[in-house]
Amino acid sequence: MTIKFPLLLAVFPVYQAWDLYQLAVSAVPAYHWVTEAAATAAFISILYLVIRDRKQASHAFEALKKSADASARALIERNEGAQQSTRNFLQSMQDQFDAWSLTPAEKDVALLLVKGLSLEEVARVRESGAKTVRQHAANVYAKAKLEGRHQLAAYFFEDLLAPLATPVKR
C-alpha cells in the first residue's frame, strides 16, 4: 500500500497543532511555545511551496505532453501529405506513360530508369536479359521522343517544379 506524498506531509502539521495545543494548556516557558509555533509556520510555508511547485510542474508537464501530441499529429499529417504527393506523382507518371502508349514492360523499365537504376540493375530487378531491357528503354525513348535516360528523368522531375498538367501526347 502506497501513501500519497501530500497526505504524508499533512501528518506533520496535524501533529504540530496537537503539540502546540498541549503546550498551550501546560505550563511551559514562552520561548518553547514560540519556537514550536515558528517551526510549525516554517514547515507549513515549505509545504505550501512544495505543493505549489508540484502543481506548476504538473501543469508544465501537461503542456509539454499536449505539445508533443500536437507534434506527433503534425508529423503524421506531413507523412500522409508526402505519401499522397508521391502517389500523385506516380499517377502522373503512369498517365504520361499511357499517353506515350508504353507497354506494361516499357512502363516498368521507364519507372526504374527514372528512379536511377542502371540498365543492368533494371535487368536484375526485372529478372530479364540486359538486351531486352535495352530494347525496352530504346522503345520508351522513341515513343516519348526523348534522347535518353537523363531527358526521361528530367521530363518528370520538371513536373515536380511546375503545377500539375494533363499528360502531353508527343
Short mmCIF file of C-alpha atoms in Angstrom, two decimals:
data_model
loop_
_atom_site.label_atom_id
_atom_site.label_comp_id
_atom_site.label_asym_id
_atom_site.label_seq_id
_atom_site.Cartn_x
_atom_site.Cartn_y
_atom_site.Cartn_z
CA MET A 1 0.00 0.00 0.00
CA THR A 2 1.47 3.34 -1.00
CA ILE A 3 0.87 6.54 0.87
CA LYS A 4 0.50 9.68 -1.21
CA PHE A 5 3.18 12.33 -0.70
CA PRO A 6 0.81 15.24 0.22
CA LEU A 7 -1.01 13.04 2.73
CA LEU A 8 2.29 12.12 4.36
CA LEU A 9 3.29 15.77 4.55
CA ALA A 10 -0.08 16.73 6.04
CA VAL A 11 0.54 14.49 9.08
CA PHE A 12 3.25 16.79 10.46
CA PRO A 13 1.13 19.98 10.70
CA VAL A 14 -1.63 17.99 12.41
CA TYR A 15 0.89 16.64 14.91
CA GLN A 16 2.35 20.12 15.43
CA ALA A 17 -1.11 21.60 16.02
CA TRP A 18 -1.77 18.95 18.65
CA ASP A 19 1.68 19.61 20.17
CA LEU A 20 1.02 23.36 20.28
CA TYR A 21 -2.31 22.73 21.97
CA GLN A 22 -0.56 20.59 24.60
CA LEU A 23 2.00 23.35 25.14
CA ALA A 24 -0.73 25.96 25.49
CA VAL A 25 -2.59 24.04 28.22
CA SER A 26 0.55 23.08 30.15
CA ALA A 27 2.98 25.30 31.95
CA VAL A 28 5.97 25.61 29.62
CA PRO A 29 8.25 28.57 29.11
CA ALA A 30 7.05 31.02 26.45
CA TYR A 31 10.23 30.63 24.32
CA HIS A 32 9.46 26.92 23.89
CA TRP A 33 5.94 27.69 22.72
CA VAL A 34 7.25 30.40 20.32
CA THR A 35 9.94 28.04 18.96
CA GLU A 36 7.37 25.32 18.27
CA ALA A 37 5.00 27.82 16.63
CA ALA A 38 7.82 29.17 14.42
CA ALA A 39 8.84 25.64 13.39
CA THR A 40 5.22 24.85 12.53
CA ALA A 41 4.86 28.06 10.50
CA ALA A 42 8.13 27.34 8.66
CA PHE A 43 7.03 23.81 7.84
CA ILE A 44 3.63 24.98 6.61
CA SER A 45 5.35 27.60 4.42
CA ILE A 46 7.70 24.97 2.97
CA LEU A 47 4.78 22.59 2.46
CA TYR A 48 2.92 25.32 0.57
CA LEU A 49 5.96 25.94 -1.67
CA VAL A 50 6.39 22.23 -2.40
CA ILE A 51 2.72 21.79 -3.29
CA ARG A 52 2.76 24.93 -5.46
CA ASP A 53 5.89 23.75 -7.30
CA ARG A 54 4.38 20.30 -7.86
CA LYS A 55 1.25 21.88 -9.34
CA GLN A 56 3.37 24.10 -11.60
CA ALA A 57 5.44 21.10 -12.69
CA SER A 58 2.25 19.14 -13.35
CA HIS A 59 0.85 21.96 -15.50
CA ALA A 60 4.16 22.29 -17.35
CA PHE A 61 4.20 18.53 -17.95
CA GLU A 62 0.64 18.61 -19.31
CA ALA A 63 1.55 21.50 -21.63
CA LEU A 64 4.63 19.60 -22.81
CA LYS A 65 2.55 16.47 -23.34
CA LYS A 66 0.00 18.42 -25.41
CA SER A 67 2.83 19.94 -27.44
CA ALA A 68 4.36 16.50 -28.04
CA ASP A 69 0.95 15.14 -29.10
CA ALA A 70 0.47 18.08 -31.46
CA SER A 71 3.93 17.50 -32.92
CA ALA A 72 3.17 13.80 -33.42
CA ARG A 73 -0.10 14.65 -35.18
CA ALA A 74 1.69 17.20 -37.39
CA LEU A 75 4.33 14.59 -38.28
CA ILE A 76 1.62 12.09 -39.23
CA GLU A 77 -0.11 14.72 -41.35
CA ARG A 78 3.18 15.62 -43.06
CA ASN A 79 3.91 11.95 -43.71
CA GLU A 80 0.42 11.43 -45.09
CA GLY A 81 0.86 14.53 -47.24
CA ALA A 82 4.20 13.28 -48.53
CA GLN A 83 2.74 9.87 -49.28
CA GLN A 84 -0.18 11.45 -51.11
CA SER A 85 2.23 13.65 -53.05
CA THR A 86 4.24 10.57 -54.03
CA ARG A 87 1.08 8.75 -55.10
CA ASN A 88 0.03 11.77 -57.17
CA PHE A 89 3.47 11.96 -58.79
CA LEU A 90 3.48 8.25 -59.62
CA GLN A 91 -0.06 8.53 -61.01
CA SER A 92 1.04 11.47 -63.14
CA MET A 93 3.93 9.36 -64.45
CA GLN A 94 1.58 6.46 -65.23
CA ASP A 95 -0.78 8.85 -67.03
CA GLN A 96 2.12 10.10 -69.12
CA PHE A 97 3.24 6.54 -69.84
CA ASP A 98 -0.31 5.82 -71.05
CA ALA A 99 -0.23 8.95 -73.21
CA TRP A 100 3.01 7.66 -74.79
CA SER A 101 1.33 4.25 -75.32
CA LEU A 102 4.00 2.33 -73.45
CA THR A 103 3.56 -1.40 -72.91
CA PRO A 104 3.49 -2.68 -69.31
CA ALA A 105 7.11 -3.85 -69.63
CA GLU A 106 8.18 -0.48 -71.04
CA LYS A 107 6.36 1.31 -68.19
CA ASP A 108 8.20 -0.85 -65.68
CA VAL A 109 11.58 -0.17 -67.29
CA ALA A 110 10.84 3.57 -67.60
CA LEU A 111 9.89 3.82 -63.92
CA LEU A 112 13.05 2.04 -62.81
CA LEU A 113 15.17 4.24 -65.08
CA VAL A 114 13.59 7.38 -63.62
CA LYS A 115 14.38 6.02 -60.16
CA GLY A 116 18.03 5.99 -61.22
CA LEU A 117 18.75 2.31 -61.79
CA SER A 118 21.26 1.35 -64.45
CA LEU A 119 20.21 -0.92 -67.33
CA GLU A 120 21.99 -3.83 -65.67
CA GLU A 121 20.23 -3.14 -62.35
CA VAL A 122 16.87 -2.93 -64.14
CA ALA A 123 17.60 -6.29 -65.79
CA ARG A 124 18.36 -7.86 -62.38
CA VAL A 125 15.24 -6.36 -60.74
CA ARG A 126 13.01 -7.50 -63.61
CA GLU A 127 14.83 -10.82 -63.90
CA SER A 128 15.24 -10.34 -67.63
CA GLY A 129 18.11 -10.03 -70.05
CA ALA A 130 20.15 -6.86 -70.44
CA LYS A 131 19.42 -6.77 -74.19
CA THR A 132 15.67 -6.94 -73.53
CA VAL A 133 15.91 -4.05 -71.07
CA ARG A 134 17.99 -2.03 -73.57
CA GLN A 135 15.32 -2.61 -76.21
CA HIS A 136 12.53 -1.58 -73.85
CA ALA A 137 14.49 1.56 -72.90
CA ALA A 138 15.06 2.40 -76.57
CA ASN A 139 11.33 1.95 -77.24
CA VAL A 140 10.48 4.28 -74.30
CA TYR A 141 12.85 6.98 -75.59
CA ALA A 142 11.47 6.67 -79.14
CA LYS A 143 7.80 6.78 -78.07
CA ALA A 144 8.46 9.73 -75.73
CA LYS A 145 10.64 11.47 -78.34
CA LEU A 146 13.44 11.79 -75.81
CA GLU A 147 17.15 11.19 -76.33
CA GLY A 148 17.90 9.13 -73.25
CA ARG A 149 17.54 8.40 -69.57
CA HIS A 150 18.58 11.91 -68.48
CA GLN A 151 15.86 13.56 -70.55
CA LEU A 152 13.35 10.96 -69.33
CA ALA A 153 14.17 11.73 -65.69
CA ALA A 154 14.22 15.48 -66.35
CA TYR A 155 10.82 15.26 -68.05
CA PHE A 156 9.23 14.04 -64.82
CA PHE A 157 11.31 15.99 -62.33
CA GLU A 158 10.45 19.23 -64.09
CA ASP A 159 6.82 18.34 -63.27
CA LEU A 160 7.72 18.46 -59.58
CA LEU A 161 8.60 22.11 -60.00
CA ALA A 162 5.64 23.03 -62.20
CA PRO A 163 1.90 22.84 -61.48
CA LEU A 164 0.19 19.58 -62.42
CA ALA A 165 -0.81 19.49 -66.05
CA THR A 166 -2.55 16.96 -68.24
CA PRO A 167 -0.33 14.39 -69.96
CA VAL A 168 1.22 15.57 -73.20
CA LYS A 169 0.83 13.40 -76.29
CA ARG A 170 4.05 13.54 -78.31
#
